[in-house]
């Protein structure tokens, strides 16, 4: 128990630069409190004391603002940063070295009993406000951008964002770093970074490039027809100058 507690506190220092001292983390971090209380409620749930487990979880929700069903399975060095509004469903499974931010929901999409909540593998980071719904797998080292809605499985080592979420980048999937650091490989706060590509902008830009190529081909065909003695008028059309969409911003 004390080894787990030590790991739970140590991983906070690896993922939150605002953490100052062990005493501060133990006394003022609701994410740490919620995980510690969940271990007690989960033990009661497995031992058959279902009402007691739910009551302990209810008290934890009232105290921390974080709702974790006692049936959820949580691995080691799990960190909930800020925490307010986090909801973790009954059949959710969370691996080692995972990080969740405030407003995250690991929810179900069916009324049927059985596995209906997500499974997070090791080293997953889910940004603030993201909703991961259904019995889907989020692979090792995957990142979910803030406010995304994830409805399909996410491959290991990839980054998803949007509503619904789309893959916008990949990274090398790897095993979590040693316990002493408690920080997943390729960790990015809130599951995002400033240089993340915008899939919508990329798609529109490719369409614009395609249209420009078509214009050039039509112009070539018109020229060939005119040279062959076939009168092919070339009515003026608007240009696409300035239509390019930036998929990011440049730092000054």
PDB file of C-alpha atoms in Angstrom:
ATOM      1  CA  UNK A   1       0.000   0.000   0.000  1.00  0.00           C
ATOM      2  CA  UNK A   2       2.757   2.447   0.958  1.00  0.00           C
ATOM      3  CA  UNK A   3       4.718   1.557  -2.189  1.00  0.00           C
ATOM      4  CA  UNK A   4       1.667   2.400  -4.303  1.00  0.00           C
ATOM      5  CA  UNK A   5       1.156   5.653  -2.384  1.00  0.00           C
ATOM      6  CA  UNK A   6       4.796   6.596  -2.922  1.00  0.00           C
ATOM      7  CA  UNK A   7       4.449   5.953  -6.662  1.00  0.00           C
ATOM      8  CA  UNK A   8       1.188   7.916  -6.862  1.00  0.00           C
ATOM      9  CA  UNK A   9       2.830  10.952  -5.285  1.00  0.00           C
ATOM     10  CA  UNK A  10       6.149  10.644  -7.136  1.00  0.00           C
ATOM     11  CA  UNK A  11       4.464  10.600 -10.558  1.00  0.00           C
ATOM     12  CA  UNK A  12       2.883  13.989  -9.786  1.00  0.00           C
ATOM     13  CA  UNK A  13       6.312  15.648  -9.683  1.00  0.00           C
ATOM     14  CA  UNK A  14       7.164  14.106 -13.075  1.00  0.00           C
ATOM     15  CA  UNK A  15       4.022  15.443 -14.787  1.00  0.00           C
ATOM     16  CA  UNK A  16       3.102  18.655 -12.948  1.00  0.00           C
ATOM     17  CA  UNK A  17       5.777  21.368 -12.665  1.00  0.00           C
ATOM     18  CA  UNK A  18       3.565  23.219 -10.164  1.00  0.00           C
ATOM     19  CA  UNK A  19       4.072  20.513  -7.522  1.00  0.00           C
ATOM     20  CA  UNK A  20       6.373  21.774  -4.756  1.00  0.00           C
ATOM     21  CA  UNK A  21       6.551  19.316  -1.857  1.00  0.00           C
ATOM     22  CA  UNK A  22       5.284  15.876  -0.889  1.00  0.00           C
ATOM     23  CA  UNK A  23       3.166  17.420   1.863  1.00  0.00           C
ATOM     24  CA  UNK A  24       1.519  19.760  -0.627  1.00  0.00           C
ATOM     25  CA  UNK A  25       0.714  16.918  -3.022  1.00  0.00           C
ATOM     26  CA  UNK A  26      -0.700  14.640  -0.332  1.00  0.00           C
ATOM     27  CA  UNK A  27      -2.865  17.342   1.217  1.00  0.00           C
ATOM     28  CA  UNK A  28      -4.034  19.474  -1.725  1.00  0.00           C
ATOM     29  CA  UNK A  29      -4.177  17.305  -4.885  1.00  0.00           C
ATOM     30  CA  UNK A  30      -7.708  15.930  -5.430  1.00  0.00           C
ATOM     31  CA  UNK A  31      -6.469  13.604  -8.181  1.00  0.00           C
ATOM     32  CA  UNK A  32      -4.210  11.833  -5.696  1.00  0.00           C
ATOM     33  CA  UNK A  33      -6.999  11.669  -3.109  1.00  0.00           C
ATOM     34  CA  UNK A  34      -9.430  10.193  -5.654  1.00  0.00           C
ATOM     35  CA  UNK A  35      -6.997   7.443  -6.667  1.00  0.00           C
ATOM     36  CA  UNK A  36      -6.221   6.511  -3.048  1.00  0.00           C
ATOM     37  CA  UNK A  37      -9.913   6.366  -2.103  1.00  0.00           C
ATOM     38  CA  UNK A  38     -10.699   4.392  -5.250  1.00  0.00           C
ATOM     39  CA  UNK A  39      -8.275   1.667  -4.233  1.00  0.00           C
ATOM     40  CA  UNK A  40     -10.311   1.247  -1.040  1.00  0.00           C
ATOM     41  CA  UNK A  41     -13.686   1.310  -2.804  1.00  0.00           C
ATOM     42  CA  UNK A  42     -12.424  -1.105  -5.484  1.00  0.00           C
ATOM     43  CA  UNK A  43     -11.313  -3.558  -2.796  1.00  0.00           C
ATOM     44  CA  UNK A  44     -14.775  -3.374  -1.222  1.00  0.00           C
ATOM     45  CA  UNK A  45     -16.379  -3.890  -4.633  1.00  0.00           C
ATOM     46  CA  UNK A  46     -14.340  -7.005  -5.334  1.00  0.00           C
ATOM     47  CA  UNK A  47     -14.995  -8.326  -1.825  1.00  0.00           C
ATOM     48  CA  UNK A  48     -18.735  -8.130  -2.418  1.00  0.00           C
ATOM     49  CA  UNK A  49     -19.499  -5.058  -0.290  1.00  0.00           C
ATOM     50  CA  UNK A  50     -21.151  -3.297  -3.209  1.00  0.00           C
ATOM     51  CA  UNK A  51     -23.163  -0.693  -1.310  1.00  0.00           C
ATOM     52  CA  UNK A  52     -20.199   0.268   0.859  1.00  0.00           C
ATOM     53  CA  UNK A  53     -18.015   0.571  -2.238  1.00  0.00           C
ATOM     54  CA  UNK A  54     -20.543   2.862  -3.946  1.00  0.00           C
ATOM     55  CA  UNK A  55     -20.924   4.963  -0.790  1.00  0.00           C
ATOM     56  CA  UNK A  56     -17.148   5.421  -0.507  1.00  0.00           C
ATOM     57  CA  UNK A  57     -17.041   6.426  -4.185  1.00  0.00           C
ATOM     58  CA  UNK A  58     -19.916   8.844  -3.565  1.00  0.00           C
ATOM     59  CA  UNK A  59     -18.042  10.499  -0.683  1.00  0.00           C
ATOM     60  CA  UNK A  60     -14.920  10.711  -2.853  1.00  0.00           C
ATOM     61  CA  UNK A  61     -16.941  12.404  -5.613  1.00  0.00           C
ATOM     62  CA  UNK A  62     -18.334  14.930  -3.148  1.00  0.00           C
ATOM     63  CA  UNK A  63     -14.865  15.618  -1.726  1.00  0.00           C
ATOM     64  CA  UNK A  64     -12.736  15.677  -4.904  1.00  0.00           C
ATOM     65  CA  UNK A  65     -15.144  16.400  -7.772  1.00  0.00           C
ATOM     66  CA  UNK A  66     -13.914  13.204  -9.450  1.00  0.00           C
ATOM     67  CA  UNK A  67     -16.287  10.285 -10.029  1.00  0.00           C
ATOM     68  CA  UNK A  68     -14.669   6.861 -10.325  1.00  0.00           C
ATOM     69  CA  UNK A  69     -16.919   3.820 -10.261  1.00  0.00           C
ATOM     70  CA  UNK A  70     -15.562   1.270  -7.764  1.00  0.00           C
ATOM     71  CA  UNK A  71     -15.651  -1.401 -10.469  1.00  0.00           C
ATOM     72  CA  UNK A  72     -13.113   0.414 -12.651  1.00  0.00           C
ATOM     73  CA  UNK A  73      -9.633  -1.133 -12.829  1.00  0.00           C
ATOM     74  CA  UNK A  74      -6.761   1.325 -12.460  1.00  0.00           C
ATOM     75  CA  UNK A  75      -3.063   0.597 -12.901  1.00  0.00           C
ATOM     76  CA  UNK A  76      -0.015   2.104 -11.261  1.00  0.00           C
ATOM     77  CA  UNK A  77       1.172   5.708 -11.328  1.00  0.00           C
ATOM     78  CA  UNK A  78      -2.184   6.996 -12.571  1.00  0.00           C
ATOM     79  CA  UNK A  79      -2.413  10.793 -12.373  1.00  0.00           C
ATOM     80  CA  UNK A  80      -5.510  12.989 -12.654  1.00  0.00           C
ATOM     81  CA  UNK A  81      -4.377  16.605 -13.021  1.00  0.00           C
ATOM     82  CA  UNK A  82      -6.787  19.249 -11.658  1.00  0.00           C
ATOM     83  CA  UNK A  83      -9.488  16.584 -11.790  1.00  0.00           C
ATOM     84  CA  UNK A  84     -12.780  18.447 -11.510  1.00  0.00           C
ATOM     85  CA  UNK A  85     -15.471  16.798 -13.613  1.00  0.00           C
ATOM     86  CA  UNK A  86     -13.625  13.565 -14.427  1.00  0.00           C
ATOM     87  CA  UNK A  87     -15.960  10.559 -14.808  1.00  0.00           C
ATOM     88  CA  UNK A  88     -14.674   6.977 -15.089  1.00  0.00           C
ATOM     89  CA  UNK A  89     -17.236   4.238 -15.730  1.00  0.00           C
ATOM     90  CA  UNK A  90     -17.688   0.818 -14.168  1.00  0.00           C
ATOM     91  CA  UNK A  91     -15.968  -1.361 -16.770  1.00  0.00           C
ATOM     92  CA  UNK A  92     -13.183   1.081 -17.642  1.00  0.00           C
ATOM     93  CA  UNK A  93      -9.653  -0.334 -17.506  1.00  0.00           C
ATOM     94  CA  UNK A  94      -6.680   2.026 -17.130  1.00  0.00           C
ATOM     95  CA  UNK A  95      -3.093   0.838 -17.535  1.00  0.00           C
ATOM     96  CA  UNK A  96       0.108   2.086 -15.935  1.00  0.00           C
ATOM     97  CA  UNK A  97       1.462   5.653 -16.261  1.00  0.00           C
ATOM     98  CA  UNK A  98      -1.743   7.130 -17.692  1.00  0.00           C
ATOM     99  CA  UNK A  99      -2.689  10.802 -17.297  1.00  0.00           C
ATOM    100  CA  UNK A 100      -6.138  12.402 -17.387  1.00  0.00           C
ATOM    101  CA  UNK A 101      -7.011  16.086 -17.165  1.00  0.00           C
ATOM    102  CA  UNK A 102     -10.154  17.780 -15.885  1.00  0.00           C
ATOM    103  CA  UNK A 103     -13.455  17.158 -17.604  1.00  0.00           C
ATOM    104  CA  UNK A 104     -12.479  13.806 -19.112  1.00  0.00           C
ATOM    105  CA  UNK A 105     -15.195  11.162 -19.462  1.00  0.00           C
ATOM    106  CA  UNK A 106     -14.529   7.456 -19.936  1.00  0.00           C
ATOM    107  CA  UNK A 107     -18.130   6.549 -20.675  1.00  0.00           C
ATOM    108  CA  UNK A 108     -20.313   3.800 -22.080  1.00  0.00           C
ATOM    109  CA  UNK A 109     -22.588   3.877 -25.119  1.00  0.00           C
ATOM    110  CA  UNK A 110     -24.939   0.975 -24.458  1.00  0.00           C
ATOM    111  CA  UNK A 111     -27.559  -0.083 -21.930  1.00  0.00           C
ATOM    112  CA  UNK A 112     -26.388  -3.701 -22.011  1.00  0.00           C
ATOM    113  CA  UNK A 113     -24.331  -5.062 -19.155  1.00  0.00           C
ATOM    114  CA  UNK A 114     -20.802  -6.253 -19.765  1.00  0.00           C
ATOM    115  CA  UNK A 115     -17.790  -4.406 -21.105  1.00  0.00           C
ATOM    116  CA  UNK A 116     -19.054  -0.992 -22.221  1.00  0.00           C
ATOM    117  CA  UNK A 117     -16.313   1.463 -21.222  1.00  0.00           C
ATOM    118  CA  UNK A 118     -12.876   2.183 -22.729  1.00  0.00           C
ATOM    119  CA  UNK A 119      -9.590   0.420 -22.055  1.00  0.00           C
ATOM    120  CA  UNK A 120      -6.557   2.693 -21.769  1.00  0.00           C
ATOM    121  CA  UNK A 121      -3.239   0.960 -22.266  1.00  0.00           C
ATOM    122  CA  UNK A 122       0.034   2.119 -20.717  1.00  0.00           C
ATOM    123  CA  UNK A 123       1.223   5.708 -21.042  1.00  0.00           C
ATOM    124  CA  UNK A 124      -1.988   7.204 -22.472  1.00  0.00           C
ATOM    125  CA  UNK A 125      -2.564  10.978 -22.100  1.00  0.00           C
ATOM    126  CA  UNK A 126      -6.089  12.392 -22.442  1.00  0.00           C
ATOM    127  CA  UNK A 127      -6.521  16.161 -22.612  1.00  0.00           C
ATOM    128  CA  UNK A 128      -9.069  18.283 -20.767  1.00  0.00           C
ATOM    129  CA  UNK A 129     -12.707  17.858 -21.711  1.00  0.00           C
ATOM    130  CA  UNK A 130     -12.155  14.843 -23.961  1.00  0.00           C
ATOM    131  CA  UNK A 131     -14.839  12.140 -24.124  1.00  0.00           C
ATOM    132  CA  UNK A 132     -13.771   8.558 -24.798  1.00  0.00           C
ATOM    133  CA  UNK A 133     -16.906   6.499 -25.290  1.00  0.00           C
ATOM    134  CA  UNK A 134     -17.603   2.813 -25.700  1.00  0.00           C
ATOM    135  CA  UNK A 135     -15.645  -0.429 -25.246  1.00  0.00           C
ATOM    136  CA  UNK A 136     -12.711   0.753 -27.353  1.00  0.00           C
ATOM    137  CA  UNK A 137      -8.956   0.376 -26.896  1.00  0.00           C
ATOM    138  CA  UNK A 138      -6.616   3.354 -26.631  1.00  0.00           C
ATOM    139  CA  UNK A 139      -3.177   1.979 -27.482  1.00  0.00           C
ATOM    140  CA  UNK A 140       0.114   2.351 -25.637  1.00  0.00           C
ATOM    141  CA  UNK A 141       1.452   5.900 -25.634  1.00  0.00           C
ATOM    142  CA  UNK A 142      -1.558   7.331 -27.502  1.00  0.00           C
ATOM    143  CA  UNK A 143      -2.618  10.955 -26.971  1.00  0.00           C
ATOM    144  CA  UNK A 144      -6.117  12.411 -27.128  1.00  0.00           C
ATOM    145  CA  UNK A 145      -6.368  16.158 -27.673  1.00  0.00           C
ATOM    146  CA  UNK A 146      -8.510  18.345 -25.434  1.00  0.00           C
ATOM    147  CA  UNK A 147     -12.277  18.418 -26.111  1.00  0.00           C
ATOM    148  CA  UNK A 148     -12.078  15.515 -28.550  1.00  0.00           C
ATOM    149  CA  UNK A 149     -14.798  12.882 -28.830  1.00  0.00           C
ATOM    150  CA  UNK A 150     -13.273   9.437 -29.398  1.00  0.00           C
ATOM    151  CA  UNK A 151     -15.631   6.754 -30.697  1.00  0.00           C
ATOM    152  CA  UNK A 152     -13.186   4.378 -32.415  1.00  0.00           C
ATOM    153  CA  UNK A 153     -10.052   2.520 -31.240  1.00  0.00           C
ATOM    154  CA  UNK A 154      -6.835   4.546 -31.251  1.00  0.00           C
ATOM    155  CA  UNK A 155      -3.638   2.790 -32.410  1.00  0.00           C
ATOM    156  CA  UNK A 156      -0.590   2.811 -30.172  1.00  0.00           C
ATOM    157  CA  UNK A 157       1.668   5.846 -30.427  1.00  0.00           C
ATOM    158  CA  UNK A 158      -0.762   8.067 -32.335  1.00  0.00           C
ATOM    159  CA  UNK A 159      -2.401  11.408 -31.588  1.00  0.00           C
ATOM    160  CA  UNK A 160      -6.102  12.009 -32.211  1.00  0.00           C
ATOM    161  CA  UNK A 161      -8.165  15.187 -32.031  1.00  0.00           C
ATOM    162  CA  UNK A 162     -11.489  16.572 -33.176  1.00  0.00           C
ATOM    163  CA  UNK A 163     -15.215  15.733 -33.065  1.00  0.00           C
ATOM    164  CA  UNK A 164     -15.294  12.916 -33.906  1.00  0.00           C
ATOM    165  CA  UNK A 165     -11.592  12.328 -33.288  1.00  0.00           C
ATOM    166  CA  UNK A 166      -9.269  11.694 -36.230  1.00  0.00           C
ATOM    167  CA  UNK A 167      -5.644  10.631 -36.270  1.00  0.00           C
ATOM    168  CA  UNK A 168      -3.532  13.747 -36.779  1.00  0.00           C
ATOM    169  CA  UNK A 169      -0.068  12.466 -35.988  1.00  0.00           C
ATOM    170  CA  UNK A 170       2.043   9.501 -35.007  1.00  0.00           C
ATOM    171  CA  UNK A 171       4.891   8.949 -32.667  1.00  0.00           C
ATOM    172  CA  UNK A 172       7.108   6.136 -31.653  1.00  0.00           C
ATOM    173  CA  UNK A 173       5.285   3.872 -29.254  1.00  0.00           C
ATOM    174  CA  UNK A 174       7.453   2.643 -26.443  1.00  0.00           C
ATOM    175  CA  UNK A 175       7.446   1.238 -22.984  1.00  0.00           C
ATOM    176  CA  UNK A 176       6.940   3.616 -20.066  1.00  0.00           C
ATOM    177  CA  UNK A 177      10.065   4.990 -18.470  1.00  0.00           C
ATOM    178  CA  UNK A 178      11.256   3.661 -15.104  1.00  0.00           C
ATOM    179  CA  UNK A 179       9.082   4.022 -12.024  1.00  0.00           C
ATOM    180  CA  UNK A 180      11.386   6.679 -10.573  1.00  0.00           C
ATOM    181  CA  UNK A 181      10.394   9.187 -13.262  1.00  0.00           C
ATOM    182  CA  UNK A 182       6.772   8.134 -13.479  1.00  0.00           C
ATOM    183  CA  UNK A 183       6.434   9.959 -16.775  1.00  0.00           C
ATOM    184  CA  UNK A 184       5.150   8.252 -19.946  1.00  0.00           C
ATOM    185  CA  UNK A 185       7.191   8.239 -23.125  1.00  0.00           C
ATOM    186  CA  UNK A 186       6.602  11.302 -25.343  1.00  0.00           C
ATOM    187  CA  UNK A 187       4.503  12.964 -22.652  1.00  0.00           C
ATOM    188  CA  UNK A 188       2.599  16.059 -23.747  1.00  0.00           C
ATOM    189  CA  UNK A 189       0.434  17.984 -21.331  1.00  0.00           C
ATOM    190  CA  UNK A 190      -3.249  17.895 -22.316  1.00  0.00           C
ATOM    191  CA  UNK A 191      -2.396  15.387 -25.041  1.00  0.00           C
ATOM    192  CA  UNK A 192      -1.452  18.160 -27.450  1.00  0.00           C
ATOM    193  CA  UNK A 193       1.394  20.361 -28.613  1.00  0.00           C
ATOM    194  CA  UNK A 194       1.660  23.640 -30.529  1.00  0.00           C
ATOM    195  CA  UNK A 195       2.877  21.970 -33.713  1.00  0.00           C
ATOM    196  CA  UNK A 196      -0.004  19.500 -34.033  1.00  0.00           C
ATOM    197  CA  UNK A 197      -1.346  19.480 -37.613  1.00  0.00           C
ATOM    198  CA  UNK A 198      -4.930  20.426 -38.386  1.00  0.00           C
ATOM    199  CA  UNK A 199      -6.503  17.572 -40.420  1.00  0.00           C
ATOM    200  CA  UNK A 200      -9.291  19.807 -41.755  1.00  0.00           C
ATOM    201  CA  UNK A 201      -6.824  22.442 -42.960  1.00  0.00           C
ATOM    202  CA  UNK A 202      -4.628  19.775 -44.540  1.00  0.00           C
ATOM    203  CA  UNK A 203      -7.612  18.266 -46.381  1.00  0.00           C
ATOM    204  CA  UNK A 204      -8.761  21.667 -47.694  1.00  0.00           C
ATOM    205  CA  UNK A 205      -5.234  22.598 -48.753  1.00  0.00           C
ATOM    206  CA  UNK A 206      -4.896  19.351 -50.712  1.00  0.00           C
ATOM    207  CA  UNK A 207      -8.222  20.046 -52.421  1.00  0.00           C
ATOM    208  CA  UNK A 208      -6.989  23.525 -53.371  1.00  0.00           C
ATOM    209  CA  UNK A 209      -3.786  22.049 -54.773  1.00  0.00           C
ATOM    210  CA  UNK A 210      -5.864  19.577 -56.776  1.00  0.00           C
ATOM    211  CA  UNK A 211      -8.069  22.374 -58.146  1.00  0.00           C
ATOM    212  CA  UNK A 212      -4.977  24.374 -59.171  1.00  0.00           C
ATOM    213  CA  UNK A 213      -3.611  21.341 -61.040  1.00  0.00           C
ATOM    214  CA  UNK A 214      -6.968  20.878 -62.798  1.00  0.00           C
ATOM    215  CA  UNK A 215      -6.957  24.559 -63.852  1.00  0.00           C
ATOM    216  CA  UNK A 216      -3.517  24.134 -65.396  1.00  0.00           C
ATOM    217  CA  UNK A 217      -4.607  21.018 -67.273  1.00  0.00           C
ATOM    218  CA  UNK A 218      -7.745  22.743 -68.614  1.00  0.00           C
ATOM    219  CA  UNK A 219      -5.670  25.739 -69.705  1.00  0.00           C
ATOM    220  CA  UNK A 220      -3.293  23.408 -71.577  1.00  0.00           C
ATOM    221  CA  UNK A 221      -6.227  21.641 -73.269  1.00  0.00           C
ATOM    222  CA  UNK A 222      -7.789  24.959 -74.298  1.00  0.00           C
ATOM    223  CA  UNK A 223      -4.507  26.101 -75.812  1.00  0.00           C
ATOM    224  CA  UNK A 224      -4.157  22.841 -77.762  1.00  0.00           C
ATOM    225  CA  UNK A 225      -7.726  23.125 -79.088  1.00  0.00           C
ATOM    226  CA  UNK A 226      -7.191  26.711 -80.213  1.00  0.00           C
ATOM    227  CA  UNK A 227      -3.991  25.727 -82.017  1.00  0.00           C
ATOM    228  CA  UNK A 228      -5.938  22.929 -83.747  1.00  0.00           C
ATOM    229  CA  UNK A 229      -8.402  25.477 -85.152  1.00  0.00           C
ATOM    230  CA  UNK A 230     -11.173  24.825 -82.675  1.00  0.00           C
ATOM    231  CA  UNK A 231     -12.329  28.067 -81.120  1.00  0.00           C
ATOM    232  CA  UNK A 232     -12.314  27.467 -77.357  1.00  0.00           C
ATOM    233  CA  UNK A 233     -13.208  30.520 -75.355  1.00  0.00           C
ATOM    234  CA  UNK A 234     -11.491  31.086 -72.051  1.00  0.00           C
ATOM    235  CA  UNK A 235     -13.910  33.005 -69.811  1.00  0.00           C
ATOM    236  CA  UNK A 236     -12.284  34.670 -66.813  1.00  0.00           C
ATOM    237  CA  UNK A 237     -12.549  32.818 -63.511  1.00  0.00           C
ATOM    238  CA  UNK A 238     -11.680  33.893 -60.023  1.00  0.00           C
ATOM    239  CA  UNK A 239      -8.296  32.948 -58.674  1.00  0.00           C
ATOM    240  CA  UNK A 240      -7.570  30.983 -55.515  1.00  0.00           C
ATOM    241  CA  UNK A 241      -4.951  33.415 -54.260  1.00  0.00           C
ATOM    242  CA  UNK A 242      -5.099  33.777 -50.511  1.00  0.00           C
ATOM    243  CA  UNK A 243      -7.305  30.715 -50.022  1.00  0.00           C
ATOM    244  CA  UNK A 244      -4.586  28.610 -48.419  1.00  0.00           C
ATOM    245  CA  UNK A 245      -5.420  27.708 -44.824  1.00  0.00           C
ATOM    246  CA  UNK A 246      -2.642  27.690 -42.269  1.00  0.00           C
ATOM    247  CA  UNK A 247      -2.604  24.464 -40.256  1.00  0.00           C
ATOM    248  CA  UNK A 248      -0.618  26.020 -37.435  1.00  0.00           C
ATOM    249  CA  UNK A 249       1.001  29.200 -36.273  1.00  0.00           C
ATOM    250  CA  UNK A 250       4.594  30.348 -36.276  1.00  0.00           C
ATOM    251  CA  UNK A 251       6.191  31.433 -33.073  1.00  0.00           C
ATOM    252  CA  UNK A 252       7.901  34.791 -33.221  1.00  0.00           C
TER     253      UNK A 252
END
